[in-house]
CSV table of C-alpha atoms and ligand atoms in Angstrom, one decimal:
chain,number,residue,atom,x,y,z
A,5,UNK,CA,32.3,107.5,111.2
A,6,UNK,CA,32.8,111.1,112.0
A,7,UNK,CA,30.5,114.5,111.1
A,8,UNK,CA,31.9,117.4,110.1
A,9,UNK,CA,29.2,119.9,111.9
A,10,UNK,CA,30.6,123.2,109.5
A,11,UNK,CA,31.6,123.5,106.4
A,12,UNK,CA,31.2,125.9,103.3
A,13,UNK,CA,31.0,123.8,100.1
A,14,UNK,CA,30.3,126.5,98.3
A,15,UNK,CA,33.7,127.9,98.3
A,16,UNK,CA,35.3,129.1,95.1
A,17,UNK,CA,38.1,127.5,96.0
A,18,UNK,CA,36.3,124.0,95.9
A,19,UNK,CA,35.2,124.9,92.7
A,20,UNK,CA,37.7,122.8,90.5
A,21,UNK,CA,37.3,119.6,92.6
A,22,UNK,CA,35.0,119.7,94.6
A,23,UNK,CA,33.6,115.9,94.1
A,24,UNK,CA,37.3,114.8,94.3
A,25,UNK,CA,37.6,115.8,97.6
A,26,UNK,CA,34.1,114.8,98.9
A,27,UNK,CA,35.0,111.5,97.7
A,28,UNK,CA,38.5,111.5,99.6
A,29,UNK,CA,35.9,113.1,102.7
A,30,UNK,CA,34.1,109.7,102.6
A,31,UNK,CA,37.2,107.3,101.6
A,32,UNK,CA,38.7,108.6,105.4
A,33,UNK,CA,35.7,108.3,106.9
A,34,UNK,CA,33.5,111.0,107.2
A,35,UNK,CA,30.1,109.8,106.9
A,36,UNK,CA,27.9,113.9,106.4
A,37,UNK,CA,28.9,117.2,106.6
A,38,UNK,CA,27.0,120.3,107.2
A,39,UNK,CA,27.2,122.7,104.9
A,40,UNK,CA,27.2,126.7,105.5
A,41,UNK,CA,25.2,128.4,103.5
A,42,UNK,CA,26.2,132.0,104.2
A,43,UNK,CA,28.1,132.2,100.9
A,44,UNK,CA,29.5,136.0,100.3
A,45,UNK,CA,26.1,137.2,101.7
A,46,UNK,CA,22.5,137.1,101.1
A,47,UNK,CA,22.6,137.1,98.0
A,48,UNK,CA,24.5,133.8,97.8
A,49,UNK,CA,22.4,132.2,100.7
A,50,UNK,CA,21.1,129.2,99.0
A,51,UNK,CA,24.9,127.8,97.4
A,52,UNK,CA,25.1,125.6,100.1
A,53,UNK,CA,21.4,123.8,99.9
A,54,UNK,CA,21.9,123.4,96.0
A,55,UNK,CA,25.4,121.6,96.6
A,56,UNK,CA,23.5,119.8,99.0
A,57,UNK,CA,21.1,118.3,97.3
A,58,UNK,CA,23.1,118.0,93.7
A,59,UNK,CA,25.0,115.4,95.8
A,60,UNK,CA,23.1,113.7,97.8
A,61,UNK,CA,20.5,113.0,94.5
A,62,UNK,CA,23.7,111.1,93.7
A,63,UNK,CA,23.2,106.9,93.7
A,64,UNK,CA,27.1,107.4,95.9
A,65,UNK,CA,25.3,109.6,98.7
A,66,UNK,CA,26.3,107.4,101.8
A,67,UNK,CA,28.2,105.2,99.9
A,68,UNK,CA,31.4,106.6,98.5
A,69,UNK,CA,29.9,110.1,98.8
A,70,UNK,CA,28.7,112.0,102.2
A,71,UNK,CA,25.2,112.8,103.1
A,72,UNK,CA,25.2,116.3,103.0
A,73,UNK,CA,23.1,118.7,104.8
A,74,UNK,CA,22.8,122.1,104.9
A,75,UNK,CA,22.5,125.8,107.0
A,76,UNK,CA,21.3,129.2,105.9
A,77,UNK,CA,22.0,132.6,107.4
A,78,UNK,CA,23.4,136.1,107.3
A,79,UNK,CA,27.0,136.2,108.8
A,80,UNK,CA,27.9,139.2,111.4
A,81,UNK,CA,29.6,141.4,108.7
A,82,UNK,CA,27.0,140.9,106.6
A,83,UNK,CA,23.7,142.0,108.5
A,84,UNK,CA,23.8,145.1,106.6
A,85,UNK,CA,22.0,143.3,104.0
A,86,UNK,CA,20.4,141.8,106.4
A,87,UNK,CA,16.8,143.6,104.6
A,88,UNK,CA,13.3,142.5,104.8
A,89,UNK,CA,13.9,140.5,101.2
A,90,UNK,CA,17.1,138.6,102.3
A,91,UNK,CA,14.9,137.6,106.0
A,92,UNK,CA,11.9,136.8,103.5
A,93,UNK,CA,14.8,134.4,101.5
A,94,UNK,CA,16.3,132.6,104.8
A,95,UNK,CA,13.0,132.0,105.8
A,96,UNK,CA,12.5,129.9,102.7
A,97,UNK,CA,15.3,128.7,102.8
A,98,UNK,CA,14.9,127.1,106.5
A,99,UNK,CA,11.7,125.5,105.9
A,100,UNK,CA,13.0,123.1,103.3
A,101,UNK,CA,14.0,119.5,105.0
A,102,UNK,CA,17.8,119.6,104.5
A,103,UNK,CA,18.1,123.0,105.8
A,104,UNK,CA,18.3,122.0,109.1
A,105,UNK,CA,20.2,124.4,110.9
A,106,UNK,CA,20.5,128.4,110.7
A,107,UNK,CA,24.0,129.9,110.7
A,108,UNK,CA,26.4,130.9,110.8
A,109,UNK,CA,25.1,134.2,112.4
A,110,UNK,CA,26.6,136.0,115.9
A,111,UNK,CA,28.4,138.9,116.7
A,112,UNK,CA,32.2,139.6,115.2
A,113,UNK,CA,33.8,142.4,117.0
A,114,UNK,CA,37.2,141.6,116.1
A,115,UNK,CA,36.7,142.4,112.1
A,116,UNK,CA,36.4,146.0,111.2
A,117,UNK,CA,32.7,145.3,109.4
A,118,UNK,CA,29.1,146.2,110.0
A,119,UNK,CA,28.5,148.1,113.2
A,120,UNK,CA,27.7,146.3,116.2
A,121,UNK,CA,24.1,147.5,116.8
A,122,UNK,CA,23.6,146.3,112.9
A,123,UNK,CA,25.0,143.0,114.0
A,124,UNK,CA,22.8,142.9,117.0
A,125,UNK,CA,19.7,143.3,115.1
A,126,UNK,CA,20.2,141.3,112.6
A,127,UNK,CA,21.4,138.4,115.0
A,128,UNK,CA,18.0,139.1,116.8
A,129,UNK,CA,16.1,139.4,113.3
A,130,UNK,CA,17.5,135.9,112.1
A,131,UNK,CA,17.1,134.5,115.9
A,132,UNK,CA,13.2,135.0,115.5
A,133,UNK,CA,13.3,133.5,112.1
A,134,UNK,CA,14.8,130.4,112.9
A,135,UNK,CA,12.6,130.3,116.4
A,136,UNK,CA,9.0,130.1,114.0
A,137,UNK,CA,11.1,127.7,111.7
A,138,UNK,CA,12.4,125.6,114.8
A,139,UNK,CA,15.4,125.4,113.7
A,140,UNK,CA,18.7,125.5,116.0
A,141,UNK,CA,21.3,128.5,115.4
A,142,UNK,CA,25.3,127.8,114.3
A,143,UNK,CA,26.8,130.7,116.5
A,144,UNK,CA,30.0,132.8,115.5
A,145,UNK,CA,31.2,134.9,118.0
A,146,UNK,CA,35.3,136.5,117.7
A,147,UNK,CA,35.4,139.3,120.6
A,148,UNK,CA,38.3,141.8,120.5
A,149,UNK,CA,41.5,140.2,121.4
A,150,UNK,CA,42.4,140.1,125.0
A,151,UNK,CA,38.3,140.7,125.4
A,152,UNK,CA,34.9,139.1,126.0
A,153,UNK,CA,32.9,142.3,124.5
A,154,UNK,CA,31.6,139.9,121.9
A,155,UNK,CA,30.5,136.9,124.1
A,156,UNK,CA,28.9,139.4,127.2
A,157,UNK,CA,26.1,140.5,124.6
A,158,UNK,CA,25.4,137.8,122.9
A,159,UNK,CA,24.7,136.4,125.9
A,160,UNK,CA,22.4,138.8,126.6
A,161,UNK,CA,20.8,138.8,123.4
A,162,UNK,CA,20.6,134.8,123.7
A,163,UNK,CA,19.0,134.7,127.1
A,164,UNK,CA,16.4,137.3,125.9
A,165,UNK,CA,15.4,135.7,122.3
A,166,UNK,CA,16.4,132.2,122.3
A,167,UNK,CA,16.1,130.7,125.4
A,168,UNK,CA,12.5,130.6,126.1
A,169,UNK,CA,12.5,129.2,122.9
A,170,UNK,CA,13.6,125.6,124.1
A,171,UNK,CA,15.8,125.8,121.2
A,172,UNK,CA,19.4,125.0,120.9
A,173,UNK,CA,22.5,125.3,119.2
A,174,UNK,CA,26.5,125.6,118.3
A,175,UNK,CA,29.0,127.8,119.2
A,176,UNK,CA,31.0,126.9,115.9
A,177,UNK,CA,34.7,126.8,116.0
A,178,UNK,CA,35.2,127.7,119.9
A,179,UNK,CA,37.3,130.2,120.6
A,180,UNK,CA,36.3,131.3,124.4
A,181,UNK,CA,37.4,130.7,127.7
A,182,UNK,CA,35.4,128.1,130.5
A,183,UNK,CA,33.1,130.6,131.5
A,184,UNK,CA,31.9,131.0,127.8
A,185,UNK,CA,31.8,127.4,127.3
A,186,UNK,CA,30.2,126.7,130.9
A,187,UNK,CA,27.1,129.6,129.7
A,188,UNK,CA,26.6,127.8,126.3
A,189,UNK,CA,26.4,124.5,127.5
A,190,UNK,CA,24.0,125.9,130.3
A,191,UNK,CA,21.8,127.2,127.0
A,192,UNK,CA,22.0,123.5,126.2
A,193,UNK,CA,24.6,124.0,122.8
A,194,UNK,CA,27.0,122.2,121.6
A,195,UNK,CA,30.9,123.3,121.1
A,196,UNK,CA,32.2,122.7,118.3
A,197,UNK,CA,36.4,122.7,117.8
A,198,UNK,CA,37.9,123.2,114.9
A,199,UNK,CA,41.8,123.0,113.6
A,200,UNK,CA,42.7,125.9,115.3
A,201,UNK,CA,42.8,124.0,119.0
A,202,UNK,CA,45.6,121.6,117.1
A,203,UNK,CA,47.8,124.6,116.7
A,204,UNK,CA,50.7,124.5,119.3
A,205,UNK,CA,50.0,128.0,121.0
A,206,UNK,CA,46.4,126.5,121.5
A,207,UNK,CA,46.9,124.7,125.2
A,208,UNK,CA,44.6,127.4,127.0
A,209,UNK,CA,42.0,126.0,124.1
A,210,UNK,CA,42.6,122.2,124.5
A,211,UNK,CA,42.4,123.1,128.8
A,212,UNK,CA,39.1,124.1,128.2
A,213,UNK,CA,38.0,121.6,125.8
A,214,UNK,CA,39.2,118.9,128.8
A,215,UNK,CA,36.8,120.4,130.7
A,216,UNK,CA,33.6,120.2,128.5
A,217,UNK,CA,31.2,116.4,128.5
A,218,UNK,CA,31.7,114.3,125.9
A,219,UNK,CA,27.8,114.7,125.6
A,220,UNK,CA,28.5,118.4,124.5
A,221,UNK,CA,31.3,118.2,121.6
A,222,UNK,CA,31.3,118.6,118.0
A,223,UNK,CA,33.9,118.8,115.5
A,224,UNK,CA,33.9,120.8,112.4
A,225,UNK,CA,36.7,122.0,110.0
A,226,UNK,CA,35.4,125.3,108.7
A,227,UNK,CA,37.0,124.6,105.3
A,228,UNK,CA,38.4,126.0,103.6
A,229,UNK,CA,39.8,127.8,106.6
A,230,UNK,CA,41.7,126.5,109.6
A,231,UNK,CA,43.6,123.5,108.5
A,232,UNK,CA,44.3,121.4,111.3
A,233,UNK,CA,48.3,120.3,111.8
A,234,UNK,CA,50.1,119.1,110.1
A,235,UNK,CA,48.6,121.3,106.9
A,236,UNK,CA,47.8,124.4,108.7
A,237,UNK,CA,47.4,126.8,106.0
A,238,UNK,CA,47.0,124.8,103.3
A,239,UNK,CA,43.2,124.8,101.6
A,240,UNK,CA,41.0,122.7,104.7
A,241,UNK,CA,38.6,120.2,103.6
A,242,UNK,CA,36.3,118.4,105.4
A,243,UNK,CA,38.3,114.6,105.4
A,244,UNK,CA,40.4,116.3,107.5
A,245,UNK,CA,38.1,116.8,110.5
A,246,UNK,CA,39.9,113.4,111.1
A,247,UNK,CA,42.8,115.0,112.6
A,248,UNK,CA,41.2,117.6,114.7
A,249,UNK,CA,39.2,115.0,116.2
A,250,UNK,CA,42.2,112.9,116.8
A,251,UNK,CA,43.0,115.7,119.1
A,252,UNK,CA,40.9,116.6,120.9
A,253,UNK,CA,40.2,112.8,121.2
A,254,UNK,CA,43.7,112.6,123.4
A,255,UNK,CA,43.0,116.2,125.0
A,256,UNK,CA,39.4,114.9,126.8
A,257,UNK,CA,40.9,111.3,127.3
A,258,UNK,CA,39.1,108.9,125.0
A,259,UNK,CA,39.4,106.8,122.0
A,260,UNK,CA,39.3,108.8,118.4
A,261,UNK,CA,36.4,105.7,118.1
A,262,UNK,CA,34.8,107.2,121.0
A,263,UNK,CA,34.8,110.2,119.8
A,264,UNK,CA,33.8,110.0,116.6
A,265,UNK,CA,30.8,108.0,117.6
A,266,UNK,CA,30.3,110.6,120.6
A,267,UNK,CA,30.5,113.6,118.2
A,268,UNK,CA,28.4,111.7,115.8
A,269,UNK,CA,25.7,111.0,118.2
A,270,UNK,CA,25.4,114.9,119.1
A,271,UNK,CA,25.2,115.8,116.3
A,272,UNK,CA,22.2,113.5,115.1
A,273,UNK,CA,20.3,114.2,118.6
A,274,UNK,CA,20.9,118.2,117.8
A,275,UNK,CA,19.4,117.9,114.6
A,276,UNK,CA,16.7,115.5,115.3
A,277,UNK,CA,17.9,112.7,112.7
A,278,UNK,CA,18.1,109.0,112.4
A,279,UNK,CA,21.7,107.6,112.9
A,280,UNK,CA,21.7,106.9,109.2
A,281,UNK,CA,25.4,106.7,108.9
B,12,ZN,ZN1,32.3,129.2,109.0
């Protein structure tokens, strides 16, 4: 059985068939997904925990359908909204049981969007939220191309608001370099790959992911972005987390069985749940 550790469900683009594909999600083997509840912003927060629990209410949840579990949080480009109301709604939001992560929230330099002070506070601003909820944090961090701008401060925002927290968390579809992934598996997250390190310009990628445990992996889609190969391009969906993780299964040298169960078992540990699947 494998996770998918980040998806948004709540896509429009899911919004013709969306229990068709869950059902071809379980049929391939994909026992729960998380699903990201940033929606278009604030506004749309919740999408994700209402998918959630519409399908897992189902008699199929875990048996035909996946368990489903969701995140809340104000994305980078979004913190402008990020207002004393929205805060008030993702803290709500986190203290219900299958909210059980906060994210995706982080610093996006490479987008032309909110400033990056505004993106700083409201990482911080969601950072304390998700500290009193005790809740880990779903990182997204895109520096400038050819730059680490992004990663160097929030670095320094995580060492001085998260890690005294005894918290941890996932850098969500990895895009760094060693010393990035070294420093976040130092802060005790998890790295998450997505389709993008199947793509053939992808080896510096796939180097680093050789060098991270097996103890520190996750593997995520973020559909409906990223399809892996051989349907990059094409609308993502989570069944095909399959062949990202056969992947990076031959790039870190085990069996896909090993790494789905390893994957699986972070995942489940992170969260704090019983192997249910
Ligand atoms: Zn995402």
């Amino acid at each position: 059985m494998l996770i998918d550790s980040h998806a948004h469900l709540d896509s429009p683009r899911y919004a013709e068939d969306r229990e068709a594909m869950l059902r071809r999600t379980w049929d391939v083997g994909v026992g729960a997904v998380l699903a990201i509840g940033i929606g278009e912003g604030p506004t749309e927060m919740h999408q994700a925990l209402g998918i959630c629990r519409s399908f897992n209410a189902r008699s199929e949840s875990g048996a035909g359908l996946p368990r489903l579990y969701a995140s809340a949080g104000i994305y980078p480009h979004n913190t402008r909204e990020a207002n004393d109301a929205a805060l008030q709604k993702l803290d709500g939001l986190l203290a219900e049981p299958e909210v059980i992560a906060c994210g995706e929230i982080g610093l996006d330099y490479y987008h032309e969007g909110a400033p990056h002070d505004v993106q700083r506070r409201g990482l911080i601003a969601q950072l304390e939220i998700a500290a009193a909820r005790k809740r880990p944090i779903l990182i997204h961090c895109r520096p400038k191309d050819g730059a680490t701008d992004a990663w160097d401060d929030l670095f320094t925002v995580l060492d001085e608001h998260w890690r005294h927290t005894g918290l941890r968390g996932v850098m969500h579809c990895f895009g760094g370099g060693w010393e990035q992934a070294r420093r976040s598996l130092d802060l005790g997250f998890l790295i998450s790959f997505a389709g993008n390190v199947t793509y053939p310009k992808a080896q510096p990628l796939r180097d680093v992911a050789a060098r991270v445990p097996l103890a520190g992996l996750l593997v995520e889609t973020d559909a409906p972005w990223l399809a892996p190969m051989p349907n990059r391009g094409k609308r993502n969906e989570p069944g095909w987390v399959a062949q990202t993780a056969e992947v990076l299964a031959g790039v870190v040298g085990v069996t896909p069985e090993e790494l789905a169960a390893a994957t699986t078992r972070n995942f489940e540990r992170l969260f704090g749940l019983s192997p249910a699947i």
